Coordinates of C-alpha atoms in Angstrom, one line a residue:
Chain A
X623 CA 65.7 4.1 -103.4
X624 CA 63.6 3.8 -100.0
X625 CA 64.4 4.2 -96.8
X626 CA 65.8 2.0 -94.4
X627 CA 64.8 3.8 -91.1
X628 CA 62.6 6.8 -91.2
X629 CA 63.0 9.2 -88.2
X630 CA 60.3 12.3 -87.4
X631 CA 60.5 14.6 -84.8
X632 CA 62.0 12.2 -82.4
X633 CA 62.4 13.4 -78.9
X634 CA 63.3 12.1 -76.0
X635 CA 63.6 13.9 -72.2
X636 CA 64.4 12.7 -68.9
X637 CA 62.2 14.3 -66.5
X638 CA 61.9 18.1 -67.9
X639 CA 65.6 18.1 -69.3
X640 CA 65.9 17.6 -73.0
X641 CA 67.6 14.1 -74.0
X642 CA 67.1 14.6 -77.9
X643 CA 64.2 17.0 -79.7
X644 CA 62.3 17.5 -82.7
X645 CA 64.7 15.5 -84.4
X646 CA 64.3 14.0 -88.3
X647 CA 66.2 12.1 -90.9
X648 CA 66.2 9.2 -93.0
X649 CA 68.9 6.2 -93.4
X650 CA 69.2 4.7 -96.6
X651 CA 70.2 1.2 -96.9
X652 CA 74.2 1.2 -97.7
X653 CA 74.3 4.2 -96.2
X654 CA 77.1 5.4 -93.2
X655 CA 75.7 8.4 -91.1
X656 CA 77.9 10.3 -88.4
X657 CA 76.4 12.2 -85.9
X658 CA 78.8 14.7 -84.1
X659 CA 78.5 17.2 -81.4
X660 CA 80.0 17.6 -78.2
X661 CA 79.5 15.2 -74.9
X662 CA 76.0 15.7 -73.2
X663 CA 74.7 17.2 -77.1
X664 CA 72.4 14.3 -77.1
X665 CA 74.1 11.9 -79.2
X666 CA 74.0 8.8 -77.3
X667 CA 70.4 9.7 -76.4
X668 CA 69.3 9.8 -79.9
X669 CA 71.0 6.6 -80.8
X670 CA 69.3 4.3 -77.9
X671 CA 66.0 5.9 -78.9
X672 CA 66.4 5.8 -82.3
X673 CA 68.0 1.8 -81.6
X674 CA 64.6 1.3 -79.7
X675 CA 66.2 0.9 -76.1
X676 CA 64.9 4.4 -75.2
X677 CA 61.6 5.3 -75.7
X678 CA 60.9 7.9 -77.5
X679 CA 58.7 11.0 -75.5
X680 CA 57.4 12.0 -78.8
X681 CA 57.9 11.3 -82.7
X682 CA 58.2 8.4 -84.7
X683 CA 60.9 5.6 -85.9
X684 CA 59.8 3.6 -88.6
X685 CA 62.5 1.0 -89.9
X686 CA 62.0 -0.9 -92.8
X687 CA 62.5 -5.0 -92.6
X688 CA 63.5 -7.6 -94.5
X689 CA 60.7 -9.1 -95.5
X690 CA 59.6 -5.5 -97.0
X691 CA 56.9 -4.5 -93.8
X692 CA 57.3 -1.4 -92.2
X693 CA 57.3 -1.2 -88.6
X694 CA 56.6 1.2 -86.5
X695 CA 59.5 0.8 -83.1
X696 CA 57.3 3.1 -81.0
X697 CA 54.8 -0.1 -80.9
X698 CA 57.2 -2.5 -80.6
X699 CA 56.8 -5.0 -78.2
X700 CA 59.4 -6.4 -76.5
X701 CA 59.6 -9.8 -78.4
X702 CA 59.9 -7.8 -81.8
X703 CA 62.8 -5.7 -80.4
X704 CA 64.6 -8.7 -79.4
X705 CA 64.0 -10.4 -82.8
X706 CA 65.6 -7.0 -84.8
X707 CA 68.3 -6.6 -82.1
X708 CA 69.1 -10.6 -82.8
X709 CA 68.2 -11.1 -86.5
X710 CA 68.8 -7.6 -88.6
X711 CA 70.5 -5.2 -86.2
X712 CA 73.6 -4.9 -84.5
X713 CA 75.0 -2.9 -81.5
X714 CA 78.7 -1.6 -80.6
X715 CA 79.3 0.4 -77.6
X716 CA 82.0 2.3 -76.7
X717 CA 83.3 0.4 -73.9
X718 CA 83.6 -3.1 -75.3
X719 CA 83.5 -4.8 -71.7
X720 CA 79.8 -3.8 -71.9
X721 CA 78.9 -5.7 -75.4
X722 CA 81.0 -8.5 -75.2
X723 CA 80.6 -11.4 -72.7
X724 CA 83.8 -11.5 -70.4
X725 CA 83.3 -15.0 -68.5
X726 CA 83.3 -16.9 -71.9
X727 CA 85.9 -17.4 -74.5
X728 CA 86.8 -15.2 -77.6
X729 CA 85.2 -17.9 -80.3
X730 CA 81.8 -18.3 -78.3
X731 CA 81.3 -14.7 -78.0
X732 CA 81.6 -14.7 -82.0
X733 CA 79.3 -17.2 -82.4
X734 CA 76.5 -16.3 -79.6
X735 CA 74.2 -14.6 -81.8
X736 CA 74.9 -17.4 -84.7
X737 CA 73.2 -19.9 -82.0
X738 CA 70.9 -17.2 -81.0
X739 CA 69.7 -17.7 -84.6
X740 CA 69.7 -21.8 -84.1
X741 CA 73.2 -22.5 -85.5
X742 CA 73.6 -25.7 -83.8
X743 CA 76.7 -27.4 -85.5
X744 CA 79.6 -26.4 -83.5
X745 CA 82.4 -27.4 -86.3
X746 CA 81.2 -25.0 -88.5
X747 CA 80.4 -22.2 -85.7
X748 CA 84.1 -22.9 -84.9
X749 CA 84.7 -22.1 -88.7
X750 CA 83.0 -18.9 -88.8
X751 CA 84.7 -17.6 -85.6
X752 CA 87.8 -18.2 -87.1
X753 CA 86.8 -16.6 -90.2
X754 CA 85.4 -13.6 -88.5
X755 CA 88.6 -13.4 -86.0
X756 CA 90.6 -13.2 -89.3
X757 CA 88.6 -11.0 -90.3
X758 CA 89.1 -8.5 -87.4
X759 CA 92.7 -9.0 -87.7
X760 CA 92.9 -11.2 -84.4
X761 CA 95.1 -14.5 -84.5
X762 CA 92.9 -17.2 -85.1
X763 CA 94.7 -18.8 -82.9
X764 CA 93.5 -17.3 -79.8
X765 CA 89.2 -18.2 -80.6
X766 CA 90.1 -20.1 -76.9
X767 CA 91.6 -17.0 -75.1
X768 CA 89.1 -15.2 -73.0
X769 CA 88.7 -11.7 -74.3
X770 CA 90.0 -10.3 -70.6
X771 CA 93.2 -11.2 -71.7
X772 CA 93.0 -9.1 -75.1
X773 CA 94.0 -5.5 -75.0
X774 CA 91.7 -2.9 -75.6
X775 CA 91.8 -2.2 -79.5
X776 CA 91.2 -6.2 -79.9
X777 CA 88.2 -6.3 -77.3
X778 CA 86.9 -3.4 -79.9
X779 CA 87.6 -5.7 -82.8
X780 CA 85.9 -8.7 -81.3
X781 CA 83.1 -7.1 -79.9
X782 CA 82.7 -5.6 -84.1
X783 CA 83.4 -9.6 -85.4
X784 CA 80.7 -10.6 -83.0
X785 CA 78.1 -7.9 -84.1
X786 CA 78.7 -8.2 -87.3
X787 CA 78.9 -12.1 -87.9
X788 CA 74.9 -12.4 -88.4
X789 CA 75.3 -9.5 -91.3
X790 CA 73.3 -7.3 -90.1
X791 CA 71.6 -4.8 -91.9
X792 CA 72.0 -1.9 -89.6
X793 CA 74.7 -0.7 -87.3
X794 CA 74.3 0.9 -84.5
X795 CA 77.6 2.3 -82.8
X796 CA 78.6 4.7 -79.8
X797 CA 81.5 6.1 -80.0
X798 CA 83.3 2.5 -80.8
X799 CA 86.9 4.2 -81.3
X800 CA 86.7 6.8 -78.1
X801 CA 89.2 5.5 -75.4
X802 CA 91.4 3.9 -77.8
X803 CA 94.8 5.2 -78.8
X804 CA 95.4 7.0 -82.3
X805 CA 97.3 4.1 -84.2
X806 CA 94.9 1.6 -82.8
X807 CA 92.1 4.3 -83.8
X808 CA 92.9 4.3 -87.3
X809 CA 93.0 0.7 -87.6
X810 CA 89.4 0.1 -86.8
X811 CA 88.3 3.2 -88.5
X812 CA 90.1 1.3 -91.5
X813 CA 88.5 -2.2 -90.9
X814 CA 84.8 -0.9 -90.2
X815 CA 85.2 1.5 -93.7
X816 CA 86.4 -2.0 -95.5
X817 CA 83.4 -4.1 -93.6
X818 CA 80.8 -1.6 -94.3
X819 CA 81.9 -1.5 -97.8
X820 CA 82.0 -5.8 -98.0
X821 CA 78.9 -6.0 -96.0
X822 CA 76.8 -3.2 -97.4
X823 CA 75.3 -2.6 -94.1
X824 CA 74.1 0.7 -92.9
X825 CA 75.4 2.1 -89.8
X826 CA 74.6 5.3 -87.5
X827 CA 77.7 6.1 -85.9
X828 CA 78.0 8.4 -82.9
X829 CA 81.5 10.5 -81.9
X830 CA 82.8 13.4 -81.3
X831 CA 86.0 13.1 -83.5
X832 CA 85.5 14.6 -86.8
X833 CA 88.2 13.2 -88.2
X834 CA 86.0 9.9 -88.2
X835 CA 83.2 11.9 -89.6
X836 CA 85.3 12.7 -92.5
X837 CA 86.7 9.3 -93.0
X838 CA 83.7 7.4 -92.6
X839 CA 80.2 9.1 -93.2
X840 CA 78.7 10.2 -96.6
X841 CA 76.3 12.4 -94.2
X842 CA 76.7 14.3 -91.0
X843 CA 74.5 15.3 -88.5
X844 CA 75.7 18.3 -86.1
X845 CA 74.0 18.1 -82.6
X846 CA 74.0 20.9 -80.1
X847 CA 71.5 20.9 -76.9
X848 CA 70.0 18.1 -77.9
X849 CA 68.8 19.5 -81.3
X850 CA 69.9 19.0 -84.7
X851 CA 71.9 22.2 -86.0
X852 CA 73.2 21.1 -89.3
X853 CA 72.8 18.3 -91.4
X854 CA 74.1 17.1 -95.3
X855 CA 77.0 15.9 -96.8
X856 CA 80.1 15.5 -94.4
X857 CA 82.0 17.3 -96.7
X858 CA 80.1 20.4 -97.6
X859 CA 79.6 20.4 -93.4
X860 CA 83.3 20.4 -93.0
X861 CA 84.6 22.3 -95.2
X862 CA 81.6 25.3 -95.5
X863 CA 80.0 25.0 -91.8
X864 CA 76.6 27.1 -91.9
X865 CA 75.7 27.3 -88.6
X866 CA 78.0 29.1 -86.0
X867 CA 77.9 26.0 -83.6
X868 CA 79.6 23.9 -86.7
X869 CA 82.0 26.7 -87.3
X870 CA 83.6 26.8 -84.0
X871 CA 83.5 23.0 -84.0
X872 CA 85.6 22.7 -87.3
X873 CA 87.9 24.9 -86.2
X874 CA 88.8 23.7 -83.2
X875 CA 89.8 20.3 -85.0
X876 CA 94.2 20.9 -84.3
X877 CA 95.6 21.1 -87.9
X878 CA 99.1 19.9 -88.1
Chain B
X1276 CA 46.3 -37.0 -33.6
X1277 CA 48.5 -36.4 -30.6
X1278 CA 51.6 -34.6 -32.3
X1279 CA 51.6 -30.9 -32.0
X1280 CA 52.2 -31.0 -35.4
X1281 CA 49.4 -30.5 -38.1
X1282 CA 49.1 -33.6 -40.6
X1283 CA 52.5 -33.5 -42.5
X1284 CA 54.0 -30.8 -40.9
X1285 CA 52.4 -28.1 -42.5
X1286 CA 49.2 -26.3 -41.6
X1287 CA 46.4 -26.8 -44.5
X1288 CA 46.8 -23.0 -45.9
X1289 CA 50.2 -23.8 -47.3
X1290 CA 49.4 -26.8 -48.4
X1291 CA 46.8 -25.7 -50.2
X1292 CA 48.8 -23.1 -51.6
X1293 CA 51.4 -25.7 -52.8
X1294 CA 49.6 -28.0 -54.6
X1295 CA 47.8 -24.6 -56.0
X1296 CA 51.4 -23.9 -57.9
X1297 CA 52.0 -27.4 -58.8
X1298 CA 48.8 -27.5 -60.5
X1299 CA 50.1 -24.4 -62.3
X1300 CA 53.0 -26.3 -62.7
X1301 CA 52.0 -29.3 -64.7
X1302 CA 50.0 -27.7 -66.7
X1303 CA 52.6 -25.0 -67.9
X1304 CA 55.5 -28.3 -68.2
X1305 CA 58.8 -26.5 -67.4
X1306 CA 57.8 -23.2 -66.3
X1307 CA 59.0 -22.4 -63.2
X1308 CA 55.8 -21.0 -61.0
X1309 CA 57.2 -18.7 -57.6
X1310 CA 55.6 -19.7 -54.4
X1311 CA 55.5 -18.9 -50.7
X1312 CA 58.3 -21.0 -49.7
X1313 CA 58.3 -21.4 -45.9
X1314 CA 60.9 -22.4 -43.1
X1315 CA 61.2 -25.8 -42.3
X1316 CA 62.9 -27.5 -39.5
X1317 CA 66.3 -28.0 -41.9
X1318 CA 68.5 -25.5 -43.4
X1319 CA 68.1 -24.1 -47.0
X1320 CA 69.8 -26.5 -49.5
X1321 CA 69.0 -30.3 -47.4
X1322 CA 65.6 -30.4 -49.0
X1323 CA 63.7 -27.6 -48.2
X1324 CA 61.8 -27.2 -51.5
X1325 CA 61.2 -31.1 -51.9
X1326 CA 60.1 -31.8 -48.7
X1327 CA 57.7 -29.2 -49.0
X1328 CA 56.3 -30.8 -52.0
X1329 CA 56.4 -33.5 -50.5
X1330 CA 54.0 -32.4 -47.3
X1331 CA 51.7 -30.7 -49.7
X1332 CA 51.3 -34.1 -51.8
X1333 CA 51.2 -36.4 -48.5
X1334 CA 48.0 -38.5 -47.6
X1335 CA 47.6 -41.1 -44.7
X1336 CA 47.7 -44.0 -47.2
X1337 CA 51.1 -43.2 -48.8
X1338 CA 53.5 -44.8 -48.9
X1339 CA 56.7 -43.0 -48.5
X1340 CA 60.6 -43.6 -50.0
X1341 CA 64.2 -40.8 -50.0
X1342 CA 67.0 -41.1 -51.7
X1343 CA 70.3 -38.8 -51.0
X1344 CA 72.4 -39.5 -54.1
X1345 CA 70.5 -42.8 -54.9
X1346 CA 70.9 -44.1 -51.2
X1347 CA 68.2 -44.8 -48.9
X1348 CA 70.8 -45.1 -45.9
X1349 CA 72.2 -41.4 -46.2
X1350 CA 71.9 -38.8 -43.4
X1351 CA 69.6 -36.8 -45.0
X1352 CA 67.3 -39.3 -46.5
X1353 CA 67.4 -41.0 -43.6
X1354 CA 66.2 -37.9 -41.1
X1355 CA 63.4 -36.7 -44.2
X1356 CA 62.3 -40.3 -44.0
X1357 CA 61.8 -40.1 -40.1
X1358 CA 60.6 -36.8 -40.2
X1359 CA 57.1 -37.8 -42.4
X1360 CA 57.2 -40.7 -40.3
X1361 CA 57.3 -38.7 -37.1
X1362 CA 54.6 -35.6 -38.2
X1363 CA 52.2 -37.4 -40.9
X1364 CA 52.6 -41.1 -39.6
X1365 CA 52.8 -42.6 -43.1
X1366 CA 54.4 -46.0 -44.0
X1367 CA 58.6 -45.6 -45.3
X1368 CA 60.1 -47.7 -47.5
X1369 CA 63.5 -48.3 -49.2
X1370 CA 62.1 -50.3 -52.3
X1371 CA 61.3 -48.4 -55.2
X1372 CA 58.5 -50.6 -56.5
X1373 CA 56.3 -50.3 -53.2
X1374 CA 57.2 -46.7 -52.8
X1375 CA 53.8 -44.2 -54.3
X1376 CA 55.9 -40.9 -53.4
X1377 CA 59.6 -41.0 -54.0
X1378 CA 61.8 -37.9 -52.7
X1379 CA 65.2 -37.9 -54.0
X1380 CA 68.4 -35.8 -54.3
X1381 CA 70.3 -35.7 -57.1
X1382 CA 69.4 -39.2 -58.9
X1383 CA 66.1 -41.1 -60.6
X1384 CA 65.8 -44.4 -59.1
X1385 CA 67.5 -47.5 -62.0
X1386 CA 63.8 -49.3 -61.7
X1387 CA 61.7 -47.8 -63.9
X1388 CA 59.0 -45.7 -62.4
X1389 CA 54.8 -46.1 -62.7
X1390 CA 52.1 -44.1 -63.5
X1391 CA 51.1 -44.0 -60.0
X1392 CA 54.3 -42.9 -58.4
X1393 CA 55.4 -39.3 -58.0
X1394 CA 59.5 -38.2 -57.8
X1395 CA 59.8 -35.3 -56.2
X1396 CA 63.5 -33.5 -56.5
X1397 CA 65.2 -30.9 -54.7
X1398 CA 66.4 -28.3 -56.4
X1399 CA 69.3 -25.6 -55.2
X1400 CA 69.1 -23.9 -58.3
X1401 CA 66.0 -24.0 -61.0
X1402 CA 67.4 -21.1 -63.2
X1403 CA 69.3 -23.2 -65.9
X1404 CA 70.5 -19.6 -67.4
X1405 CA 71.7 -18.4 -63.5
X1406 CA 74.8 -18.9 -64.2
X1407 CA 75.3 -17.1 -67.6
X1408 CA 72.8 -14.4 -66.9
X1409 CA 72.9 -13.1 -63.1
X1410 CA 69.8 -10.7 -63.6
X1411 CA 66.5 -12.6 -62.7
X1412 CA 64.0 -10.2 -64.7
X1413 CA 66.5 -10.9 -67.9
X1414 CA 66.3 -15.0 -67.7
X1415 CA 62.3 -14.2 -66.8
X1416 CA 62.2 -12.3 -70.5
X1417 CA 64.1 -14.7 -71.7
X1418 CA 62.0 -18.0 -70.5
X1419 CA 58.8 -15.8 -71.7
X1420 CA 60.1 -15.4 -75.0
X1421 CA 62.3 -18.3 -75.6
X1422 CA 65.1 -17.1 -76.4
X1423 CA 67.7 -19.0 -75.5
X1424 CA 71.1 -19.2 -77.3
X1425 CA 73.1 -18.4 -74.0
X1426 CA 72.5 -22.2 -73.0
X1427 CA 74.2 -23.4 -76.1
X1428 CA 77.0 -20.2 -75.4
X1429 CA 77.8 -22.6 -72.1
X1430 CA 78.2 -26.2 -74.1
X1431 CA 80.4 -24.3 -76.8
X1432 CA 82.6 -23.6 -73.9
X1433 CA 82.5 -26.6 -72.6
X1434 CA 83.4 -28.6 -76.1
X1435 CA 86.4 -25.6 -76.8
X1436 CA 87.8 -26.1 -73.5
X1437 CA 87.5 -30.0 -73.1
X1438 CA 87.2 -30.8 -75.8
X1439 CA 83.4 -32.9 -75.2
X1440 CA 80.4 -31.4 -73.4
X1441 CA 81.7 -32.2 -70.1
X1442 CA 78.7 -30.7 -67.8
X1443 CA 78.3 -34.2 -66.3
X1444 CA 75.0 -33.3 -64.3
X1445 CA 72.3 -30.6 -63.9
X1446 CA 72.5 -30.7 -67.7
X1447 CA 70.3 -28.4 -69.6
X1448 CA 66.7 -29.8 -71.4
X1449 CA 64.0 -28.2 -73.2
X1450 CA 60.5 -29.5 -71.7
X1451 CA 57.8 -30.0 -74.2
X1452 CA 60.0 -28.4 -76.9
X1453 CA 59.1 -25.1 -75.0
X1454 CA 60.7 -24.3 -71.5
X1455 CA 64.1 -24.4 -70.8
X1456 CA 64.7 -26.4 -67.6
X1457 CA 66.9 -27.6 -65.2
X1458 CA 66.9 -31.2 -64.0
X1459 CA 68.2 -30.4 -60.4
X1460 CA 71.9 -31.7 -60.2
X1461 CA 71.0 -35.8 -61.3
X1462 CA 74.0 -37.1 -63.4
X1463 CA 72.9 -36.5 -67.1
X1464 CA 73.0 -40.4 -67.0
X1465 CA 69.7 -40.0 -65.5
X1466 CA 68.3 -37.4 -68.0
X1467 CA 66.8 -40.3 -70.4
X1468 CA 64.8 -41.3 -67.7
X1469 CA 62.9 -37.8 -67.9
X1470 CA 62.1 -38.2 -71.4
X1471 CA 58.1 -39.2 -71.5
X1472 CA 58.5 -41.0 -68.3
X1473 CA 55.1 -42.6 -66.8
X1474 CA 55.3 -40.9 -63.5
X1475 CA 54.7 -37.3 -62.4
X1476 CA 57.9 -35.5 -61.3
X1477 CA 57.7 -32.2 -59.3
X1478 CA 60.3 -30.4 -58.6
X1479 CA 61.2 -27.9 -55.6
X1480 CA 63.5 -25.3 -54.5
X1481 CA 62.8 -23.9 -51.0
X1482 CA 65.5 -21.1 -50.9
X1483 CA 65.0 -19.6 -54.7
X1484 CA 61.0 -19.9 -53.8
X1485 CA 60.1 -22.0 -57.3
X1486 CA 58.4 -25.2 -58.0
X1487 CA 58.1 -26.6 -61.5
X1488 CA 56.8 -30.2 -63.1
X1489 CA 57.5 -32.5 -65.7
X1490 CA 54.3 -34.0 -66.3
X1491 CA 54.0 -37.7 -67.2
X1492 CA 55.0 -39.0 -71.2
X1493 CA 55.9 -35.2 -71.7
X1494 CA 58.7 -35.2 -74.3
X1495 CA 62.2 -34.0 -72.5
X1496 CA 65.8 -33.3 -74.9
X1497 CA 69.2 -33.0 -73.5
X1498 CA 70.5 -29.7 -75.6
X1499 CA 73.2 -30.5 -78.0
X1500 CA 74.8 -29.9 -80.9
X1501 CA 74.2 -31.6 -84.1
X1502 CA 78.2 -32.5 -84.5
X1503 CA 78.9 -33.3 -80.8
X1504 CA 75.3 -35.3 -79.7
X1505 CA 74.1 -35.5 -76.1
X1506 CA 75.6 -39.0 -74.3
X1507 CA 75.3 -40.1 -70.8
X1508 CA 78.6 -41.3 -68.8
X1509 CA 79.5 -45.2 -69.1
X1510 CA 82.0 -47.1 -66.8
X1511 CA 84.6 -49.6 -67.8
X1512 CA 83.3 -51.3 -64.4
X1513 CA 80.7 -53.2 -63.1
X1514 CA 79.6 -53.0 -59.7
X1515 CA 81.5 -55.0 -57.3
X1516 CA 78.5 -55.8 -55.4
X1517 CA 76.0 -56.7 -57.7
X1518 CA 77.6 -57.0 -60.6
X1519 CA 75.1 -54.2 -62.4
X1520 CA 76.7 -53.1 -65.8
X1521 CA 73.9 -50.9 -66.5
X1522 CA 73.6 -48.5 -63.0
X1523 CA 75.0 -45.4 -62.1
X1524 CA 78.2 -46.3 -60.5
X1525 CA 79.7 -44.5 -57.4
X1526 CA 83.9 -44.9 -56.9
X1527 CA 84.3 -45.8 -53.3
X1528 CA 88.4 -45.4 -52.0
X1529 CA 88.2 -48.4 -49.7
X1530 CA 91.7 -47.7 -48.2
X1531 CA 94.7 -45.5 -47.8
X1532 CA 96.8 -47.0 -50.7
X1533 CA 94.4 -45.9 -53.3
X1534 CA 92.7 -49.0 -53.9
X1535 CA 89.4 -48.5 -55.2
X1536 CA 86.2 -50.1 -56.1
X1537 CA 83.2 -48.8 -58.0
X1538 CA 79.4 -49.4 -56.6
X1539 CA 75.8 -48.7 -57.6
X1540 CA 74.6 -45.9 -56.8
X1541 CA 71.6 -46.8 -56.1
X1542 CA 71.5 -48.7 -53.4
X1543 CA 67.6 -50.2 -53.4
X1544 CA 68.3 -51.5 -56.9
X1545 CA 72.4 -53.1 -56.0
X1546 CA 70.4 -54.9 -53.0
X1547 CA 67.8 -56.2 -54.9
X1548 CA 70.0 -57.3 -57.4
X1549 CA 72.3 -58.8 -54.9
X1550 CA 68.8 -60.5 -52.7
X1551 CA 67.9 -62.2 -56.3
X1552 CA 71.1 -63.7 -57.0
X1553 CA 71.1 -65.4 -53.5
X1554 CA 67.6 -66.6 -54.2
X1555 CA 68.6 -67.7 -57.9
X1556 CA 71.3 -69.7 -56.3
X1557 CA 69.4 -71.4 -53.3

């Protein structure tokens, strides 16, 4: 099976401090990768350069589209990035107050990138928002509220309903479940396992939780100082960590 | 001349430099092209951007009309009027049909305009996306690449709040099926009137430094949405002047007890209307 995004020896650094470096995988389509590590490891950095909103300082991203090209994101011009971001990619940040669009109601912020695309019947956009809401396990009945008024864990669900109502192909997300309490936690882990599943989207997931690792990924990358320090099977990292960075990071996971 | 003042107010430099951005500006139909807006002798938001336009496009023979809200008799229309009058000496007139430059606020004359007259509008704010996207270099990308799904993001709200599209003016229309523009804040009653109109229309915004055109027969749409179409207001009045049943109508509270009466809005055409049925009947 081929790729879906190719990464080489990516690196990105602000000024003379290391962001990401030297860093290299491949995303298979259908695929969910993790990467872990602990804050200022270089996750987040390697996501928005990997997602194209960093450039990269050195190394390549190639990502496979649609129609079966290959393109190469260090070349992309700005009208290309826009078309992925709107068309075959989707982004989730952690704080959803930054990816969702607070002065408009919960049912337009589902269908934005629907009318991005050129949707322009509103009874069926009003459809699909209540479809997706569902979906997200928000009451229909609220597609008027404005998402201020929604607690936290449902600002997270919308802001995943609006991402993912275009069916993406590829996921990005930072840390979507951080901030969030533990019940509400597991829910969402729970709903974005079931939609990746449905969708058979591919998704790069940053956190530092392991337990979401576990849960989620099929693969696991371990950062530490920006570099990669071990990568495979989320299992085999968990449960036989190699490097001594790993180690200590599995074992500081509380067991109860 | 034995004003003070340079021809129209402004010395030959600017003009110049206005009517280089309004050539800019009818050839690119809706784009919005920045220029050197200066002060003028009136605060930001009267008219600064149209009666800039308005100096730049000024010659001795022309003849001169401004509306305020479709009235000739308001006080700004009536001080922009005197003003030219005053500092280029041109002719002023408060009937559409002899007027070759037209400056108006907020409304398109109800006589329908001629290849060889101009509108010029002022505009407080030329950014259709301002107020869904506060960042100027993002609606700049945005215009560049024509992406514009937040406009319809604002009509969706509009239709799942009240249940219609219920912006009632400064609605949104694509120019030349390219640019996203703003009409200035006419009633959308007045946006068929854009659509491949014979006359030039230029439009100014003194305080957010733009200038833009919609050149003549270029093809203008009100946004929609296939299921909820674009429609202009109607009244269950006529005017109780004219008896007009086809004009924009103004609602006039004549007393203190609420009593009411509804009236063109235009008030060139409500006079006219009113001067031919005295003639019909004599």
């Amino acid at each position: 099976m081929s790729a879906l995004l190719q990464v080489r020896a990516l690196s990105h650094r602000y000024g003379r401090r290391i962001g990401c470096e030297d860093v290299s995988f491949d995303l298979h389509p259908g695929e969910l990768l993790c990467i872990v590590g602990e804050s200022g490891s270089g996750k987040s950095t390697l996501l928005n350069t990997v997602a194209a909103q960093l450039a990269p300082t050195s190394g390549a991203v190639r990502y496979h589209q649609k129609n079966g090209d290959w393109l190469d994101l260090g070349a992309l011009s700005e009208a290309d990035r826009r078309r992925l971001a709107r068309e075959e990619w989707g982004f989730v940040t952690q704080n959803p107050r930054d990816g969702l669009r607070l002065n408009v109601s919960a049912g337009a912020n589902v269908a934005e990138r629907l009318m991005a695309l050129g949707q322009r019947d509103y009874g069926r956009l009003r459809d699909i928002a209540r479809g997706w809401l569902e979906r997200v396990e928000i009451d229909p009945a609220r597609i008027d509220d404005a998402p201020t008024g929604f607690s936290g864990g449902m600002q997270q669900r919308l802001q995943i309903a609006r991402t993912l109502v275009t069916q993406p192909r590829l996921v990005f997300m930072d840390e979507p479940t951080a901030g969030l309490d533990v019940s509400v936690q597991a829910r969402i882990l729970d709903l974005l396992r079931r939609l990746v599943n449905e969708l058979g989207l591919a998704a790069i997931m940053v956190t530092h939780d392991l337990a979401v690792a576990r849960l989620l990924a099929a693969r696991t990358l371990v950062m530490q100082g920006g570099r990669v320090v071990e990568s495979g099977l989320t299992d085999q990292i968990l449960d036989d960590p190699q490097h001594p960075y790993t180690q200590l990071l599995v074992s500081s996971v509380l067991t109860t | 001349m034995s004003t003070p003042y340079n021809f129209a107010f402004l010395d030959e430099n600017t003009k110049r430099m206005l009517r280089r951005a309004l050539l800019k500006a009818v050839a690119i139909p809706g784009y919005q092209v920045p220029f050197g807006s200066r002060e003028m002798p009136l605060p930001y938001g009267w008219g600064t951007g149209g009666i800039q336009v308005t100096a730049a496009l000024l010659g001795p023979d022309d003849v001169l009309k401004v509306i305020d809200q479709g009235a000739d008799d308001t006080t700004n229309a009536v001080n922009i009027r005197r003003f030219f009058g005053r500092v280029a000496g041109v002719a002023t007139t408060e009937r559409t049909a002899d007027a070759s430059v037209i400056q108006t606020r907020h409304r398109i004359p109800e006589i329908p305009l001629r290849e060889d007259q101009l509108l010029v509008f002022q505009v407080p704010e030329p950014e259709p996306l301002r107020t869904l996207e506060p960042r100027e270099a993002e609606t700049r990308t945005m215009h560049a690449l024509a992406d514009y799904g937040l406009m319809h993001v604002k009509l969706y709200e509009d239709i799942a709040q009240y249940g219609h599209i219920a912006t009632s003016y400064d609605y949104p229309v694509m120019v030349d099926g390219r640019y996203l523009t703003s009409p200035s804040p006419i009633p959308k009653f007045d946006n068929p009137k854009l659509d491949r109109s014979p006359a030039l229309m230029l439009f100014g915004a003194g305080r957010e430094k733009r200038l833009y055109a919609i050149p003549p027969y270029t093809r203008v749409e009100s946004l929609a949405f296939d299921d909820h179409p674009f429609e202009i207001q109607r009244w269950e009045h006529h005017c109780a002047l004219c008896g007009a049943g086809d004009s924009y109508l103004d609602e006039v509270v004549v007393d203190d007890r609420g009593t009411r009466m509804f009236v063109c809005s235009d008030t060139d055409y409500c006079s006219q209307r009113r001067d031919d049925a005295t003639e019909e009947a004599a």
